[in-house]
Coordinates of C-alpha atoms and ligand atoms in Angstrom, one line a residue:
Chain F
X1 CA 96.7 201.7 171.8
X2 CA 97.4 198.4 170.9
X3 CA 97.7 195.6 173.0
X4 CA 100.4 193.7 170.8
X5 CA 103.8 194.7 169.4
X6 CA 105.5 193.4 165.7
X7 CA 108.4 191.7 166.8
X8 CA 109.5 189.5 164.1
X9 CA 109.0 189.7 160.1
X10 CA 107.6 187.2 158.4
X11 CA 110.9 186.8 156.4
X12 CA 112.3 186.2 159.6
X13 CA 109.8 183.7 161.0
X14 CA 109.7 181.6 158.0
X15 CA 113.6 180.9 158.1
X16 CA 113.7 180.4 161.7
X17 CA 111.1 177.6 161.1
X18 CA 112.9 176.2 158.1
X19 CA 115.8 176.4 160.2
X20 CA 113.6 174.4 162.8
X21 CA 112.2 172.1 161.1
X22 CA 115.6 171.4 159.6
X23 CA 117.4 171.0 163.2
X24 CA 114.4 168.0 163.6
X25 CA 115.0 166.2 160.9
X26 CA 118.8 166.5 161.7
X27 CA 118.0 164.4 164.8
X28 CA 115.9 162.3 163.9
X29 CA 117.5 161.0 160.6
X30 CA 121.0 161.2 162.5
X31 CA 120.0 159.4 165.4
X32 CA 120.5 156.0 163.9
X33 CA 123.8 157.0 163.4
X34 CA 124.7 157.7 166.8
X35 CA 124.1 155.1 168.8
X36 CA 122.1 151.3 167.7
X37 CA 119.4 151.8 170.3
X38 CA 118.4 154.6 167.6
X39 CA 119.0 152.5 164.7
X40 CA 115.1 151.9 164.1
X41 CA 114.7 156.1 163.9
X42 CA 115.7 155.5 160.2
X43 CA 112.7 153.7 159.6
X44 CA 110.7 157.0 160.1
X45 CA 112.5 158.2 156.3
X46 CA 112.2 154.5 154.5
X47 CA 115.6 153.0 155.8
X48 CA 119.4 153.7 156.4
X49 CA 120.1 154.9 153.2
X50 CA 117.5 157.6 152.7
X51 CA 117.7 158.4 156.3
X52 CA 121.2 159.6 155.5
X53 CA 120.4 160.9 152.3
X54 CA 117.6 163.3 154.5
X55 CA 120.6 163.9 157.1
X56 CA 122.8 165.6 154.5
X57 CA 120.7 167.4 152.8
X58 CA 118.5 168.7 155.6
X59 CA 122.0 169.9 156.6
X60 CA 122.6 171.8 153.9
X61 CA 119.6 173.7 154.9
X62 CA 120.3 173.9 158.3
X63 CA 123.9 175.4 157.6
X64 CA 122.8 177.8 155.3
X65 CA 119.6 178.7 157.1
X66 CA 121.2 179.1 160.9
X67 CA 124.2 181.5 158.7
X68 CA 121.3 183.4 157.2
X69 CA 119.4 183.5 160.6
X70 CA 122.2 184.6 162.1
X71 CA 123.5 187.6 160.0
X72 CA 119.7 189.3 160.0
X73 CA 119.9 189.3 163.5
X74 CA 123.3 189.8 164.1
X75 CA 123.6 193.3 164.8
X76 CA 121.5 193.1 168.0
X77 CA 122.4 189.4 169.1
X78 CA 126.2 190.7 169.3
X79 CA 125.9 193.9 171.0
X80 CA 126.3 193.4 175.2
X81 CA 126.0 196.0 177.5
X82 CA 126.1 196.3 181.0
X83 CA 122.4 195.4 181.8
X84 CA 123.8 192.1 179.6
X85 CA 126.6 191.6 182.0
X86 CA 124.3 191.7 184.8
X87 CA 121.6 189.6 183.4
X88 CA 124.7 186.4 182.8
X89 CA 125.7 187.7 186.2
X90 CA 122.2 186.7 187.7
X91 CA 121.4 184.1 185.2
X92 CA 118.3 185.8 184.0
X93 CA 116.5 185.5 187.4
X94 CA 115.6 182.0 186.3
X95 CA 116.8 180.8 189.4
X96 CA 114.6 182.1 192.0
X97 CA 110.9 182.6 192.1
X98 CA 110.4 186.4 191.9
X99 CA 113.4 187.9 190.8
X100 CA 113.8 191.3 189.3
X101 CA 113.8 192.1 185.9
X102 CA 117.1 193.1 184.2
X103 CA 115.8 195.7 181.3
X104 CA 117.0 193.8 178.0
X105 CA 116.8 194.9 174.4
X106 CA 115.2 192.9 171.6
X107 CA 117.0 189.8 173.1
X108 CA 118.2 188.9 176.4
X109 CA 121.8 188.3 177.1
X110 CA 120.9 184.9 177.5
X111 CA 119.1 184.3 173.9
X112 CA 122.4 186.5 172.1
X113 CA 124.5 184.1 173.7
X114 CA 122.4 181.2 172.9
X115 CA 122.5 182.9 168.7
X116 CA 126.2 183.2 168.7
X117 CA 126.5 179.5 170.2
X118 CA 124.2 178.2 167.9
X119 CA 125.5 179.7 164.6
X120 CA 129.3 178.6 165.8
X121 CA 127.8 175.1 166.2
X122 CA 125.8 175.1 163.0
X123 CA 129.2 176.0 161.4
X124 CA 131.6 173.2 163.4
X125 CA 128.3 170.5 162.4
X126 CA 128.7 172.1 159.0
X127 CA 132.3 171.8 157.9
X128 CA 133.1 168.5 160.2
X129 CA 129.6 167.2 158.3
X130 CA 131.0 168.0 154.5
X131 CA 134.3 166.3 155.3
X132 CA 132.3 162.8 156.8
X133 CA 130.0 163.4 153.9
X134 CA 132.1 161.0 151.9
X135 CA 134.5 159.1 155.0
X136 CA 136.8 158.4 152.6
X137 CA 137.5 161.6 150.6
X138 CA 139.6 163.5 153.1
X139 CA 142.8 161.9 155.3
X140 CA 142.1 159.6 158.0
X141 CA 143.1 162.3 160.9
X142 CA 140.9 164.9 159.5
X143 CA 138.4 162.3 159.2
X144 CA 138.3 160.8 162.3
X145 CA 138.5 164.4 164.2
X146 CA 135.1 165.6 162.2
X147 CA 133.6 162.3 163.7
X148 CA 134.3 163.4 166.9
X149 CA 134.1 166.9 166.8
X150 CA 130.5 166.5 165.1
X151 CA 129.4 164.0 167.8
X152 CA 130.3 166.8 170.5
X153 CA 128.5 169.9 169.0
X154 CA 125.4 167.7 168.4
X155 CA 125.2 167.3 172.2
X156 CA 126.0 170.3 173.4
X157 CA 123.6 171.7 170.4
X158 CA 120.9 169.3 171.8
X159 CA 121.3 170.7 175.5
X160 CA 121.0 173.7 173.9
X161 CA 118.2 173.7 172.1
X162 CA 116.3 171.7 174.8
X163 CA 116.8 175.2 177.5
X164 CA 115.9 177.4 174.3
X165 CA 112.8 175.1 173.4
X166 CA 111.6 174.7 176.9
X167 CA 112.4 178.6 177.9
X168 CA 110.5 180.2 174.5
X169 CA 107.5 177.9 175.5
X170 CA 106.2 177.3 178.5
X171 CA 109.4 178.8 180.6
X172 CA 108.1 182.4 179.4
X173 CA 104.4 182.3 178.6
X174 CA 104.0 184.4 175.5
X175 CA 107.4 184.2 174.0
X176 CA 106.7 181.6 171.2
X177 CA 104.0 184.3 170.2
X178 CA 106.4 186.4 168.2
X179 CA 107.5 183.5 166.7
X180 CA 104.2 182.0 165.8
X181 CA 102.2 185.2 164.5
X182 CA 105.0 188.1 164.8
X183 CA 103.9 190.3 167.2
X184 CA 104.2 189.6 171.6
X185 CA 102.1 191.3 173.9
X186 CA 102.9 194.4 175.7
X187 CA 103.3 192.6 178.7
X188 CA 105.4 190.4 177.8
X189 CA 107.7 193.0 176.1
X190 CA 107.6 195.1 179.2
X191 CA 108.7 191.9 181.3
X192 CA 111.3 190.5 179.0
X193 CA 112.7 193.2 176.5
X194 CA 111.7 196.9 178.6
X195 CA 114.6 198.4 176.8
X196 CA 113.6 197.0 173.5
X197 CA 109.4 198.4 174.1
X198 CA 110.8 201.9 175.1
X199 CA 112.9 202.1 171.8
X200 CA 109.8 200.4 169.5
X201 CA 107.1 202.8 171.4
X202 CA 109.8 206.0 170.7
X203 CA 110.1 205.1 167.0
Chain A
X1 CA 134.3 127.9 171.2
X2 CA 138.4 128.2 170.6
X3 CA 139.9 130.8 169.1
X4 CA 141.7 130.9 165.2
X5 CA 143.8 133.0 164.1
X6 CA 146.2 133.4 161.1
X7 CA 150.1 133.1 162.2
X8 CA 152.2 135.1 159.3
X9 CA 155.9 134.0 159.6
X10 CA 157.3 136.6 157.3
X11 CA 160.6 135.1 157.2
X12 CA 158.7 132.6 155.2
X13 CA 157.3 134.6 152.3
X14 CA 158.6 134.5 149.0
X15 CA 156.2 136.7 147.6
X16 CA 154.6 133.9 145.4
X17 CA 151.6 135.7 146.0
X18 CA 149.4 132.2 145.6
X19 CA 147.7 133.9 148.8
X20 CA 146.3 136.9 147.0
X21 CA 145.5 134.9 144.0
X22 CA 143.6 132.2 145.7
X23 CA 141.5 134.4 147.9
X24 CA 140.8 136.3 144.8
X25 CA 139.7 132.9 143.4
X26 CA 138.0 131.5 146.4
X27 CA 135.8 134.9 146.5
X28 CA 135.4 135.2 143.0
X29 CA 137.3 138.8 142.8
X30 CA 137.4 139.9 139.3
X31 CA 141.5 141.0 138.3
X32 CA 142.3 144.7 138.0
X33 CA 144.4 146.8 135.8
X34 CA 147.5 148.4 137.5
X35 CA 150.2 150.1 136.1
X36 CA 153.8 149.0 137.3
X37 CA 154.9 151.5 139.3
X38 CA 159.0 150.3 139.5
X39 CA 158.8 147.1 141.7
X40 CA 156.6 143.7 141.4
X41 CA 154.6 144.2 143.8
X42 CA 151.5 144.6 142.8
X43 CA 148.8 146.4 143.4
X44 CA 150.1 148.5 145.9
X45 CA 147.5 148.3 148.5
X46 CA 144.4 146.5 149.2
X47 CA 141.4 147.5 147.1
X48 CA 138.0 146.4 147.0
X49 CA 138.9 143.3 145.2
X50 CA 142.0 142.4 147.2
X51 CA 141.3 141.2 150.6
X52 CA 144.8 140.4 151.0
X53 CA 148.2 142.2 149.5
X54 CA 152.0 140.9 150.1
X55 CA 153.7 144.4 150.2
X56 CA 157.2 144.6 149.3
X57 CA 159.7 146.5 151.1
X58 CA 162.5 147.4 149.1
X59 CA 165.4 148.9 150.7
X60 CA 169.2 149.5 149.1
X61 CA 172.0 148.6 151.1
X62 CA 175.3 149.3 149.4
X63 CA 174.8 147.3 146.2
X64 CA 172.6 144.6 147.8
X65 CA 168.8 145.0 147.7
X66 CA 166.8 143.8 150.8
X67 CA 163.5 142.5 150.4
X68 CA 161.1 141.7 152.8
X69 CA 157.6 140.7 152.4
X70 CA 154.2 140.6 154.2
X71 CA 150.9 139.9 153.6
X72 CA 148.8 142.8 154.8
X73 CA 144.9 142.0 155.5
X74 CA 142.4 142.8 158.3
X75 CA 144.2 142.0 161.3
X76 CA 140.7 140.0 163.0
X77 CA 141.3 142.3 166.2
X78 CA 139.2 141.6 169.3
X79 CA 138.9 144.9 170.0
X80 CA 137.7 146.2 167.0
X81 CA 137.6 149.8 165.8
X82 CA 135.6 148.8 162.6
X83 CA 133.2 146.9 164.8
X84 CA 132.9 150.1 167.1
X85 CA 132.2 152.5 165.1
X86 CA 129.8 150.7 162.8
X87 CA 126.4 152.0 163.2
X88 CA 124.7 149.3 161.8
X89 CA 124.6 146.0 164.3
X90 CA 125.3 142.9 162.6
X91 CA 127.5 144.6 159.7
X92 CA 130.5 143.7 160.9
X93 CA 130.4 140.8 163.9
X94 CA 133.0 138.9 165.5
X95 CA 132.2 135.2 164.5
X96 CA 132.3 132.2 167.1
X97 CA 135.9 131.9 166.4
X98 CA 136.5 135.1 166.9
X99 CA 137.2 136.5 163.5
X100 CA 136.0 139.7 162.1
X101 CA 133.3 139.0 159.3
X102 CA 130.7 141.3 157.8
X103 CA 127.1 140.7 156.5
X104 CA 126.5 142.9 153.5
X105 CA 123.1 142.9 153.6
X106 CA 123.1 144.7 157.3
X107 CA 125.6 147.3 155.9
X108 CA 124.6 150.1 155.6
X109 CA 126.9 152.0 153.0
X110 CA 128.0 155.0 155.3
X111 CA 132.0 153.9 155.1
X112 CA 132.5 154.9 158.8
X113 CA 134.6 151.9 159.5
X114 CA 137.3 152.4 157.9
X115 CA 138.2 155.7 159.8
X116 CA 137.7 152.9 163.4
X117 CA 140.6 150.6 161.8
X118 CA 144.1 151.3 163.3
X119 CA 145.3 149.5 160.2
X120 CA 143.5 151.1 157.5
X121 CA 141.9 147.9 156.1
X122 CA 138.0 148.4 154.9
X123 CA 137.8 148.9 151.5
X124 CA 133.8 149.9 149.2
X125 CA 132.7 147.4 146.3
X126 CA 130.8 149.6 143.7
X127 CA 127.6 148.7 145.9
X128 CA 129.1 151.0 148.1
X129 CA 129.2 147.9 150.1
X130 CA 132.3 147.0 153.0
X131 CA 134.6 144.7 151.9
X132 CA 137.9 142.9 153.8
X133 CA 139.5 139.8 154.7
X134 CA 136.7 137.9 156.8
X135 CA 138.7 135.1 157.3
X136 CA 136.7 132.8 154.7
X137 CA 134.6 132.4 157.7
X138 CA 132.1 130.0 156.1
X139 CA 135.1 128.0 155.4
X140 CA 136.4 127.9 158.6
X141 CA 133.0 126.4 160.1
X142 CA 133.2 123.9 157.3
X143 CA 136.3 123.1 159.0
X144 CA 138.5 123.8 155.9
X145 CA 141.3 126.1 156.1
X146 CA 141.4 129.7 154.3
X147 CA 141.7 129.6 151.3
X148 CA 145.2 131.5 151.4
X149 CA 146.5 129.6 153.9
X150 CA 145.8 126.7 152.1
X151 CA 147.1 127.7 149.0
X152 CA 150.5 129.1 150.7
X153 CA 153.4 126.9 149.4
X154 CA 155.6 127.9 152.6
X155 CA 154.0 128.0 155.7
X156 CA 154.5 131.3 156.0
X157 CA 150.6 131.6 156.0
X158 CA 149.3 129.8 159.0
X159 CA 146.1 129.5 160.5
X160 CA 144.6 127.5 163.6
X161 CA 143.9 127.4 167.4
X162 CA 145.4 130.7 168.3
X163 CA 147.0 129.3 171.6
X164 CA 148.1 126.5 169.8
X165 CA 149.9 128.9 167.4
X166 CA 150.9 131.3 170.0
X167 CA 152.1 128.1 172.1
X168 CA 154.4 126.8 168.5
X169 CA 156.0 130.0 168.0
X170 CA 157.4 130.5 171.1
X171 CA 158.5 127.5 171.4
X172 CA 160.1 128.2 168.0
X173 CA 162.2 131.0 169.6
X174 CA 160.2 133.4 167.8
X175 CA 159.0 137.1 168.7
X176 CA 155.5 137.8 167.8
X177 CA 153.7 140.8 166.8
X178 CA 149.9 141.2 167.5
X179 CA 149.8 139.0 170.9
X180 CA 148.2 141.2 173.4
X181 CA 147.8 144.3 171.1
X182 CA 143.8 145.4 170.8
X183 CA 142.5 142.5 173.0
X184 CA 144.8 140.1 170.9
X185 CA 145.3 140.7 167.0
X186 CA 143.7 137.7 165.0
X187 CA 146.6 138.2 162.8
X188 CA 150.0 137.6 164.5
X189 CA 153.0 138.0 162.8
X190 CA 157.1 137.1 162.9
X191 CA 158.9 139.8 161.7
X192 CA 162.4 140.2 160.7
X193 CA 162.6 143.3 161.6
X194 CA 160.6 146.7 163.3
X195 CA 157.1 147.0 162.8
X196 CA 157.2 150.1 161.7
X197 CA 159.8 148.6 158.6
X198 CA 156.8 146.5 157.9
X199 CA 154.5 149.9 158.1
X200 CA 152.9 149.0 161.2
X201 CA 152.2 150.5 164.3
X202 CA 154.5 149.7 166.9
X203 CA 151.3 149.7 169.5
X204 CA 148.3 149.7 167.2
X205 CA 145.3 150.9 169.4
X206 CA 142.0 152.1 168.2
X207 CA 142.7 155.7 167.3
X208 CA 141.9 158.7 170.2
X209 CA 139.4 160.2 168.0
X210 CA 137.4 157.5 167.8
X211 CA 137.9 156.3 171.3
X212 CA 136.4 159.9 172.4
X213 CA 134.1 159.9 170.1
X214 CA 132.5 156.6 170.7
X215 CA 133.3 155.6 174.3
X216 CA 133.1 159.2 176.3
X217 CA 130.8 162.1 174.0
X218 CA 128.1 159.3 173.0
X219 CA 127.7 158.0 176.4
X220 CA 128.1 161.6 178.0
X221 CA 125.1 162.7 175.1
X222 CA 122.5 160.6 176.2
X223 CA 123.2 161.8 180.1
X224 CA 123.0 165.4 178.6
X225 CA 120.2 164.8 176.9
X226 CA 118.1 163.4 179.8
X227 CA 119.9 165.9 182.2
X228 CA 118.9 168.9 180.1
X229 CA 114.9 167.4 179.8
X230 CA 115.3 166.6 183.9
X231 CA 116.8 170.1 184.7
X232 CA 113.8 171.6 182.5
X233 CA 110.8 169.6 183.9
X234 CA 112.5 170.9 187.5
X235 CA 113.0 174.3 186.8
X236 CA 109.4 174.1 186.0
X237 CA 107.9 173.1 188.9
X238 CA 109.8 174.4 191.8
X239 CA 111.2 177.9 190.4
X240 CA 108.4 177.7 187.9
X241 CA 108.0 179.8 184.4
X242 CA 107.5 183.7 184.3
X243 CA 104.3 184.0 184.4
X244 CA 103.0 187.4 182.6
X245 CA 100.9 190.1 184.7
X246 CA 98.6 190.2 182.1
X247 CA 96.4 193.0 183.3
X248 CA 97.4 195.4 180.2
X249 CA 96.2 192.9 178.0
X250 CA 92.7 192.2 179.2
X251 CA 89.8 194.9 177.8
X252 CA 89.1 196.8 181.0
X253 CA 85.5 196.3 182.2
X254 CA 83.4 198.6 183.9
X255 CA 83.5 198.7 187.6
X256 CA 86.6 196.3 188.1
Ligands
SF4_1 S1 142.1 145.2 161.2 FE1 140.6 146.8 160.9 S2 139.0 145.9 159.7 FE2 140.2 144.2 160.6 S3 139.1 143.8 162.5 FE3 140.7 145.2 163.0 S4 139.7 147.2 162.9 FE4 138.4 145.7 161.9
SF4_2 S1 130.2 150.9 155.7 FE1 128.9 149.1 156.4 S2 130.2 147.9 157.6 FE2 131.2 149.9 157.4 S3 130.5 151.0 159.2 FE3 129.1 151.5 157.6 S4 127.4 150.0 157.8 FE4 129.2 149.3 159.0
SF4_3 S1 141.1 134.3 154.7 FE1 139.9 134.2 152.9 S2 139.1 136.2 152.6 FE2 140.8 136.4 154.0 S3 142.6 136.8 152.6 FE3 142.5 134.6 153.0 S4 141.3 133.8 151.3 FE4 141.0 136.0 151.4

């Protein structure tokens, strides 16, 4: 018996890392145009120009990436149950020291919820972004309700993706794993996805 | 430093239009096909090389025909939506006196502004660069007048100490538009009739959107963003991370 378990394809870790790595340059080249205390980020891609050159095209990638990241996994990040319900119901255990495990499938209630959230976002960030991709192609209204519409999904996508970055590292030792190389160790599945290492060890 | 401002007396305007030619002059702005489209005025809006337009309203009564005229421009607010939502420090400034000005080499090409103007002004060269009324501000601190107002024939086109004009009209009898409206307009006008006649807002203010955008969700981001980091770093210390029980990993040894 082995002591690790596939978890994700490598199909499937490539595009969440181009979808990564997309997200970063998102920030970063958007930054300047957020606030003027970021202003000097744009320097990192050669000035204002390129930066937002990078910034619409990166999310171009993003968009089609988090879509595409979305649908391969949808059919398990949109199913809840009642060990879900009880997982949101107890936040996850994350807020005491040794709380008991909710058995969770592939994903936990909290990461389907953070896949749904984050593909609605990558879609508002998408359609607001194509209508300020030119400021002055669409009416003013519209216009001025994609600024702010974008400038809201970018934070709540930033809070987000701060409690998924710091939860898949060190949060829970052993989940960026699967990412990394595919497969998690049977610990961690047991911990984390019991339902999920029942069905896999059936199979 | 006192501050200018432009006083437009619309009552005055005969539609000359010596104000759009000599800005056009004074900042070398090359002429532009337009096609008539059933009255003389002409163009029909500001363009990227028209800082300043005298738009005709046209309206039938009975037989007679009412015209009144008014020479639209950047309004030099103090509370500028263009200067808010410009990403790009320096691009568009307030100058000593006040007036709203623009250095093209700090702009940035990303046409935001124009969505930040209650009165639709910035317009793109073909660098992509903002353009608009900026008051001839380099003749202003040479202590000459604009070059439209100097070139109006009427006085409808005024421009000085904005108190001082402020003061004058009032004494005048006259109703002003622009006095208190966005921290004081730079642009006042006398109308001779309701803004909204003239197509402007009766309360211009810088638009919700952008208000929201740039004065609530941007300040409330940068809280997030440290609140999310802080509530992480915390987490991780007192409640702490789940640690794995990692004894099915290890290769059993003898003995243990
Ligand atoms: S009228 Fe528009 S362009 Fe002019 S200062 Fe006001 S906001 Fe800026
Ligand atoms: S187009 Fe230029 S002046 Fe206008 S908001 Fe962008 S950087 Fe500022
Ligand atoms: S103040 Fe100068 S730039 Fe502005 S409309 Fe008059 S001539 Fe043109």
């Amino acid at each position: 018996m082995t002591n690790t378990i596939d978890r994700f394809g490598t199909a499937s870790r490539v595009l969440h890392w181009l979808v990564a790595i997309s997200f970063l340059l998102l920030v970063l080249s958007g930054l300047g145009l957020y606030a003027h205390t970021f202003f000097g980020y744009f320097d990192l891609f050669g000035g204002p120009q390129q930066g937002i050159m990078v910034h619409k095209w990166a999310g171009i990638v993003f968009l089609i990436g988090s879509v595409l990241l979305f649908l391969s996994h949808a059919g398990e990040v949109c199913r809840f149950d009642a060990d879900d319900r009880r997982w949101i119901a107890r936040l996850g255990g994350y807020l005491s020291r040794n709380a008991e495990e909710i058995p969770q499938g592939k994903f936990n209630a909290g990461q389907k919820l953070f896949g749904i959230f984050a593909v609605i976002a990558a879609l508002v960030m998408g359609a607001t972004g194509l209508v300020i991709w030119d400021p002055t192609a669409y009416s003013r209204e519209l216009t001025q309700a994609s600024f702010l519409l974008h400038s809201i999904f970018f934070n709540l996508f930033m809070v987000g993706m701060i409690v998924h970055v710091y939860l898949a590292t060190i949060g829970n030792p052993g989940t960026l794993e699967g990412m990394l190389y595919g497969q998690v160790r049977r610990s961690w599945a047991k911990k984390h996805a019991g339902k999920w290492l029942e069905k896999v060890v059936k199979d | 430093m006192k501050r200018k401002a432009f006083l437009i007396d619309t009552t005055r305007c005969t539609a000359c239009r010596s104000c759009q030619v000599a800005c056009k002059q004074w900042n070398k702005l090359a002429a532009e096909a337009t096609v008539n489209h059933g009255s003389y005025e002409n163009p029909p809006d500001l363009t990227p090389l028209l800082y300043n337009q005298i738009h005709f309203i046209e309206q039938e009564q009975g037989d007679d025909l009412r015209w009144l005229f008014i020479n639209r421009r950047c309004m030099h607010c103090a509370d500028a939506g263009c200067v808010k939502v410009c990403p790009s420090a320096g691009a568009l400034y307030h100058t000593k006196e006040g007036l709203v000005a623009y250095n093209r080499e700090k702009c940035i090409e990303c046409h935001y502004c124009v969505s930040g103007c209650p009165f639709d002004v910035p317009r793109y060269d073909t660098k992509q660069k903002v353009t608009k009324c900026h008051a001839c501000s380099n003749r202003v601190q040479n202590g000459l007048l604009p070059a439209c107002a100097k070139a109006c024939p009427t006085q409808s086109l005024k421009f000085g100490d904005r108190d001082q004009l402020i003061a004058e009209a009032k004494a005048a009898g006259k109703k002003l538009y622009g006095e208190n409206d966005l921290g004081g307009l730079g642009v006042l006008y006398v109308l001779d009739d309701e803004p909204g006649t003239y197509r402007l807002p009766k309360n211009p203010a810088i638009p919700a959107s952008i208000f929201f955008w740039k004065d609530v969700v941007k300040p409330l981001g940068i809280l997030g963003f440290w609140g999310a980091v802080g509530v992480a770093a915390l987490h991780y210390v007192t409640i702490g991370p789940k640690k794995l029980d990692d004894a099915d990993d290890q290769p059993r040894k003898g003995g243990e």
